[in-house]
mmCIF file with all atom_site columns, C-alpha atoms in Angstrom:
data_model
loop_
_atom_site.group_PDB
_atom_site.id
_atom_site.type_symbol
_atom_site.label_atom_id
_atom_site.label_alt_id
_atom_site.label_comp_id
_atom_site.label_asym_id
_atom_site.label_entity_id
_atom_site.label_seq_id
_atom_site.pdbx_PDB_ins_code
_atom_site.Cartn_x
_atom_site.Cartn_y
_atom_site.Cartn_z
_atom_site.occupancy
_atom_site.B_iso_or_equiv
_atom_site.pdbx_formal_charge
_atom_site.auth_seq_id
_atom_site.auth_comp_id
_atom_site.auth_asym_id
_atom_site.auth_atom_id
_atom_site.pdbx_PDB_model_num
ATOM 1   C CA . UNK A 1 1   ? 0.000  0.000  0.000   1.00 44.00 ? 1   UNK A CA 1
ATOM 2   C CA . UNK A 1 2   ? 1.357  3.414  -0.949  1.00 53.00 ? 2   UNK A CA 1
ATOM 3   C CA . UNK A 1 3   ? 2.146  5.853  1.808   1.00 84.00 ? 3   UNK A CA 1
ATOM 4   C CA . UNK A 1 4   ? 0.455  9.215  1.862   1.00 95.00 ? 4   UNK A CA 1
ATOM 5   C CA . UNK A 1 5   ? 2.529  12.349 1.414   1.00 95.00 ? 5   UNK A CA 1
ATOM 6   C CA . UNK A 1 6   ? 1.979  13.172 5.092   1.00 96.00 ? 6   UNK A CA 1
ATOM 7   C CA . UNK A 1 7   ? 3.312  9.766  6.121   1.00 96.00 ? 7   UNK A CA 1
ATOM 8   C CA . UNK A 1 8   ? 6.383  10.173 3.872   1.00 96.00 ? 8   UNK A CA 1
ATOM 9   C CA . UNK A 1 9   ? 6.979  13.652 5.240   1.00 97.00 ? 9   UNK A CA 1
ATOM 10  C CA . UNK A 1 10  ? 6.728  12.423 8.834   1.00 96.00 ? 10  UNK A CA 1
ATOM 11  C CA . UNK A 1 11  ? 9.402  9.788  8.243   1.00 95.00 ? 11  UNK A CA 1
ATOM 12  C CA . UNK A 1 12  ? 11.565 12.243 6.274   1.00 96.00 ? 12  UNK A CA 1
ATOM 13  C CA . UNK A 1 13  ? 11.368 14.773 9.121   1.00 96.00 ? 13  UNK A CA 1
ATOM 14  C CA . UNK A 1 14  ? 12.472 12.108 11.583  1.00 94.00 ? 14  UNK A CA 1
ATOM 15  C CA . UNK A 1 15  ? 15.406 11.159 9.368   1.00 94.00 ? 15  UNK A CA 1
ATOM 16  C CA . UNK A 1 16  ? 16.518 14.740 8.676   1.00 94.00 ? 16  UNK A CA 1
ATOM 17  C CA . UNK A 1 17  ? 16.249 15.432 12.410  1.00 89.00 ? 17  UNK A CA 1
ATOM 18  C CA . UNK A 1 18  ? 18.711 12.585 12.987  1.00 90.00 ? 18  UNK A CA 1
ATOM 19  C CA . UNK A 1 19  ? 21.057 14.099 10.376  1.00 89.00 ? 19  UNK A CA 1
ATOM 20  C CA . UNK A 1 20  ? 20.751 17.472 12.091  1.00 83.00 ? 20  UNK A CA 1
ATOM 21  C CA . UNK A 1 21  ? 21.549 15.910 15.472  1.00 81.00 ? 21  UNK A CA 1
ATOM 22  C CA . UNK A 1 22  ? 24.638 14.246 13.960  1.00 86.00 ? 22  UNK A CA 1
ATOM 23  C CA . UNK A 1 23  ? 25.688 17.597 12.482  1.00 81.00 ? 23  UNK A CA 1
ATOM 24  C CA . UNK A 1 24  ? 25.342 19.245 15.885  1.00 78.00 ? 24  UNK A CA 1
ATOM 25  C CA . UNK A 1 25  ? 27.310 16.462 17.541  1.00 82.00 ? 25  UNK A CA 1
ATOM 26  C CA . UNK A 1 26  ? 30.151 16.934 15.066  1.00 84.00 ? 26  UNK A CA 1
ATOM 27  C CA . UNK A 1 27  ? 30.101 20.746 14.880  1.00 78.00 ? 27  UNK A CA 1
ATOM 28  C CA . UNK A 1 28  ? 28.713 21.641 18.294  1.00 72.00 ? 28  UNK A CA 1
ATOM 29  C CA . UNK A 1 29  ? 25.241 22.837 19.233  1.00 64.00 ? 29  UNK A CA 1
ATOM 30  C CA . UNK A 1 30  ? 26.356 26.458 19.212  1.00 64.00 ? 30  UNK A CA 1
ATOM 31  C CA . UNK A 1 31  ? 27.422 26.460 15.578  1.00 58.00 ? 31  UNK A CA 1
ATOM 32  C CA . UNK A 1 32  ? 25.754 29.390 13.805  1.00 57.00 ? 32  UNK A CA 1
ATOM 33  C CA . UNK A 1 33  ? 24.700 27.110 10.953  1.00 49.00 ? 33  UNK A CA 1
ATOM 34  C CA . UNK A 1 34  ? 22.373 25.200 10.767  1.00 45.00 ? 34  UNK A CA 1
ATOM 35  C CA . UNK A 1 35  ? 20.664 26.290 13.979  1.00 65.00 ? 35  UNK A CA 1
ATOM 36  C CA . UNK A 1 36  ? 20.383 29.935 12.990  1.00 65.00 ? 36  UNK A CA 1
ATOM 37  C CA . UNK A 1 37  ? 18.038 28.790 10.219  1.00 78.00 ? 37  UNK A CA 1
ATOM 38  C CA . UNK A 1 38  ? 17.275 25.102 10.740  1.00 85.00 ? 38  UNK A CA 1
ATOM 39  C CA . UNK A 1 39  ? 14.328 25.150 8.281   1.00 92.00 ? 39  UNK A CA 1
ATOM 40  C CA . UNK A 1 40  ? 16.709 26.038 5.465   1.00 92.00 ? 40  UNK A CA 1
ATOM 41  C CA . UNK A 1 41  ? 19.110 23.261 6.540   1.00 90.00 ? 41  UNK A CA 1
ATOM 42  C CA . UNK A 1 42  ? 16.257 20.751 6.514   1.00 93.00 ? 42  UNK A CA 1
ATOM 43  C CA . UNK A 1 43  ? 14.892 22.010 3.181   1.00 95.00 ? 43  UNK A CA 1
ATOM 44  C CA . UNK A 1 44  ? 18.308 21.773 1.527   1.00 94.00 ? 44  UNK A CA 1
ATOM 45  C CA . UNK A 1 45  ? 18.718 18.156 2.542   1.00 94.00 ? 45  UNK A CA 1
ATOM 46  C CA . UNK A 1 46  ? 15.176 17.094 1.738   1.00 95.00 ? 46  UNK A CA 1
ATOM 47  C CA . UNK A 1 47  ? 15.356 18.562 -1.782  1.00 96.00 ? 47  UNK A CA 1
ATOM 48  C CA . UNK A 1 48  ? 18.929 17.537 -2.642  1.00 94.00 ? 48  UNK A CA 1
ATOM 49  C CA . UNK A 1 49  ? 17.819 15.042 -5.310  1.00 94.00 ? 49  UNK A CA 1
ATOM 50  C CA . UNK A 1 50  ? 15.706 17.492 -7.305  1.00 93.00 ? 50  UNK A CA 1
ATOM 51  C CA . UNK A 1 51  ? 16.774 18.857 -10.648 1.00 90.00 ? 51  UNK A CA 1
ATOM 52  C CA . UNK A 1 52  ? 15.815 22.075 -12.400 1.00 90.00 ? 52  UNK A CA 1
ATOM 53  C CA . UNK A 1 53  ? 13.105 23.227 -10.011 1.00 90.00 ? 53  UNK A CA 1
ATOM 54  C CA . UNK A 1 54  ? 15.083 22.448 -6.862  1.00 95.00 ? 54  UNK A CA 1
ATOM 55  C CA . UNK A 1 55  ? 15.597 26.094 -5.871  1.00 95.00 ? 55  UNK A CA 1
ATOM 56  C CA . UNK A 1 56  ? 11.887 26.852 -6.173  1.00 96.00 ? 56  UNK A CA 1
ATOM 57  C CA . UNK A 1 57  ? 10.772 23.755 -4.261  1.00 96.00 ? 57  UNK A CA 1
ATOM 58  C CA . UNK A 1 58  ? 13.466 24.217 -1.642  1.00 96.00 ? 58  UNK A CA 1
ATOM 59  C CA . UNK A 1 59  ? 12.102 27.718 -1.033  1.00 96.00 ? 59  UNK A CA 1
ATOM 60  C CA . UNK A 1 60  ? 8.544  26.422 -0.815  1.00 97.00 ? 60  UNK A CA 1
ATOM 61  C CA . UNK A 1 61  ? 9.565  23.687 1.644   1.00 97.00 ? 61  UNK A CA 1
ATOM 62  C CA . UNK A 1 62  ? 11.618 26.174 3.663   1.00 96.00 ? 62  UNK A CA 1
ATOM 63  C CA . UNK A 1 63  ? 8.547  28.403 4.011   1.00 96.00 ? 63  UNK A CA 1
ATOM 64  C CA . UNK A 1 64  ? 6.355  25.454 5.039   1.00 97.00 ? 64  UNK A CA 1
ATOM 65  C CA . UNK A 1 65  ? 8.914  24.458 7.679   1.00 95.00 ? 65  UNK A CA 1
ATOM 66  C CA . UNK A 1 66  ? 9.054  28.018 9.033   1.00 93.00 ? 66  UNK A CA 1
ATOM 67  C CA . UNK A 1 67  ? 5.251  28.271 9.212   1.00 94.00 ? 67  UNK A CA 1
ATOM 68  C CA . UNK A 1 68  ? 4.995  24.897 10.932  1.00 92.00 ? 68  UNK A CA 1
ATOM 69  C CA . UNK A 1 69  ? 7.772  25.886 13.314  1.00 88.00 ? 69  UNK A CA 1
ATOM 70  C CA . UNK A 1 70  ? 5.985  29.083 14.318  1.00 88.00 ? 70  UNK A CA 1
ATOM 71  C CA . UNK A 1 71  ? 2.651  27.312 14.771  1.00 90.00 ? 71  UNK A CA 1
ATOM 72  C CA . UNK A 1 72  ? 4.260  24.456 16.689  1.00 86.00 ? 72  UNK A CA 1
ATOM 73  C CA . UNK A 1 73  ? 6.059  26.903 18.960  1.00 84.00 ? 73  UNK A CA 1
ATOM 74  C CA . UNK A 1 74  ? 2.675  28.271 20.101  1.00 87.00 ? 74  UNK A CA 1
ATOM 75  C CA . UNK A 1 75  ? 1.290  24.729 20.487  1.00 85.00 ? 75  UNK A CA 1
ATOM 76  C CA . UNK A 1 76  ? 4.397  23.688 22.436  1.00 83.00 ? 76  UNK A CA 1
ATOM 77  C CA . UNK A 1 77  ? 4.182  26.685 24.746  1.00 84.00 ? 77  UNK A CA 1
ATOM 78  C CA . UNK A 1 78  ? 0.444  26.811 25.410  1.00 85.00 ? 78  UNK A CA 1
ATOM 79  C CA . UNK A 1 79  ? -0.729 23.228 24.959  1.00 83.00 ? 79  UNK A CA 1
ATOM 80  C CA . UNK A 1 80  ? 2.340  21.270 26.069  1.00 79.00 ? 80  UNK A CA 1
ATOM 81  C CA . UNK A 1 81  ? 3.445  23.774 28.729  1.00 85.00 ? 81  UNK A CA 1
ATOM 82  C CA . UNK A 1 82  ? 6.908  23.925 27.112  1.00 82.00 ? 82  UNK A CA 1
ATOM 83  C CA . UNK A 1 83  ? 7.516  20.184 27.581  1.00 85.00 ? 83  UNK A CA 1
ATOM 84  C CA . UNK A 1 84  ? 9.632  18.653 24.805  1.00 81.00 ? 84  UNK A CA 1
ATOM 85  C CA . UNK A 1 85  ? 7.410  17.247 22.047  1.00 80.00 ? 85  UNK A CA 1
ATOM 86  C CA . UNK A 1 86  ? 9.059  13.999 21.038  1.00 84.00 ? 86  UNK A CA 1
ATOM 87  C CA . UNK A 1 87  ? 6.312  13.467 18.448  1.00 86.00 ? 87  UNK A CA 1
ATOM 88  C CA . UNK A 1 88  ? 6.850  16.831 16.737  1.00 89.00 ? 88  UNK A CA 1
ATOM 89  C CA . UNK A 1 89  ? 7.148  15.294 13.221  1.00 92.00 ? 89  UNK A CA 1
ATOM 90  C CA . UNK A 1 90  ? 3.617  13.877 13.507  1.00 92.00 ? 90  UNK A CA 1
ATOM 91  C CA . UNK A 1 91  ? 2.441  17.414 14.313  1.00 90.00 ? 91  UNK A CA 1
ATOM 92  C CA . UNK A 1 92  ? 4.529  19.163 11.632  1.00 92.00 ? 92  UNK A CA 1
ATOM 93  C CA . UNK A 1 93  ? 3.722  16.820 8.729   1.00 96.00 ? 93  UNK A CA 1
ATOM 94  C CA . UNK A 1 94  ? -0.053 17.404 8.506   1.00 95.00 ? 94  UNK A CA 1
ATOM 95  C CA . UNK A 1 95  ? 0.437  21.136 9.077   1.00 94.00 ? 95  UNK A CA 1
ATOM 96  C CA . UNK A 1 96  ? 3.040  21.269 6.307   1.00 96.00 ? 96  UNK A CA 1
ATOM 97  C CA . UNK A 1 97  ? 0.953  19.131 3.955   1.00 96.00 ? 97  UNK A CA 1
ATOM 98  C CA . UNK A 1 98  ? -1.871 21.667 4.235   1.00 95.00 ? 98  UNK A CA 1
ATOM 99  C CA . UNK A 1 99  ? 0.562  24.559 3.690   1.00 95.00 ? 99  UNK A CA 1
ATOM 100 C CA . UNK A 1 100 ? 2.200  22.890 0.695   1.00 96.00 ? 100 UNK A CA 1
ATOM 101 C CA . UNK A 1 101 ? -1.079 22.141 -1.065  1.00 95.00 ? 101 UNK A CA 1
ATOM 102 C CA . UNK A 1 102 ? -0.469 21.214 -4.704  1.00 95.00 ? 102 UNK A CA 1
ATOM 103 C CA . UNK A 1 103 ? 3.298  21.487 -4.207  1.00 96.00 ? 103 UNK A CA 1
ATOM 104 C CA . UNK A 1 104 ? 3.233  18.347 -2.050  1.00 96.00 ? 104 UNK A CA 1
ATOM 105 C CA . UNK A 1 105 ? 3.052  16.120 -5.116  1.00 95.00 ? 105 UNK A CA 1
ATOM 106 C CA . UNK A 1 106 ? 6.011  18.002 -6.623  1.00 95.00 ? 106 UNK A CA 1
ATOM 107 C CA . UNK A 1 107 ? 8.055  17.367 -3.474  1.00 96.00 ? 107 UNK A CA 1
ATOM 108 C CA . UNK A 1 108 ? 7.134  13.699 -3.097  1.00 95.00 ? 108 UNK A CA 1
ATOM 109 C CA . UNK A 1 109 ? 9.924  12.381 -5.377  1.00 94.00 ? 109 UNK A CA 1
ATOM 110 C CA . UNK A 1 110 ? 12.498 14.281 -3.316  1.00 95.00 ? 110 UNK A CA 1
ATOM 111 C CA . UNK A 1 111 ? 11.196 12.772 -0.073  1.00 95.00 ? 111 UNK A CA 1
ATOM 112 C CA . UNK A 1 112 ? 11.287 9.279  -1.536  1.00 94.00 ? 112 UNK A CA 1
ATOM 113 C CA . UNK A 1 113 ? 14.844 9.816  -2.791  1.00 94.00 ? 113 UNK A CA 1
ATOM 114 C CA . UNK A 1 114 ? 15.897 11.192 0.601   1.00 94.00 ? 114 UNK A CA 1
ATOM 115 C CA . UNK A 1 115 ? 14.390 8.202  2.398   1.00 94.00 ? 115 UNK A CA 1
ATOM 116 C CA . UNK A 1 116 ? 16.030 5.667  0.088   1.00 93.00 ? 116 UNK A CA 1
ATOM 117 C CA . UNK A 1 117 ? 19.553 7.092  0.180   1.00 88.00 ? 117 UNK A CA 1
ATOM 118 C CA . UNK A 1 118 ? 22.147 5.373  2.311   1.00 66.00 ? 118 UNK A CA 1
#
């Protein structure tokens, strides 16, 4: 059975989070990049396999990540009382899917490629 875009995005967010954690471990958590703009770091990695329209889709994904981050920050603060949300990807993915709209299908090949790389 084929996975929905939201399901693919959830798994991709988990995997890119792991890559981000490894980056921080190697470069230190206080490194200016990627933490100064983590959505851009995530978007770059999740769209790495795209061709001609990579820059456009990377920008669209970056915006969706920023919007989800801002919305999740309010949810985290007011609903979770600032307790770490270990399930954040399951919150972000549906929010981002709605934000992405028709662009979700354009991003799906990139997510699949990201998830199948070694």
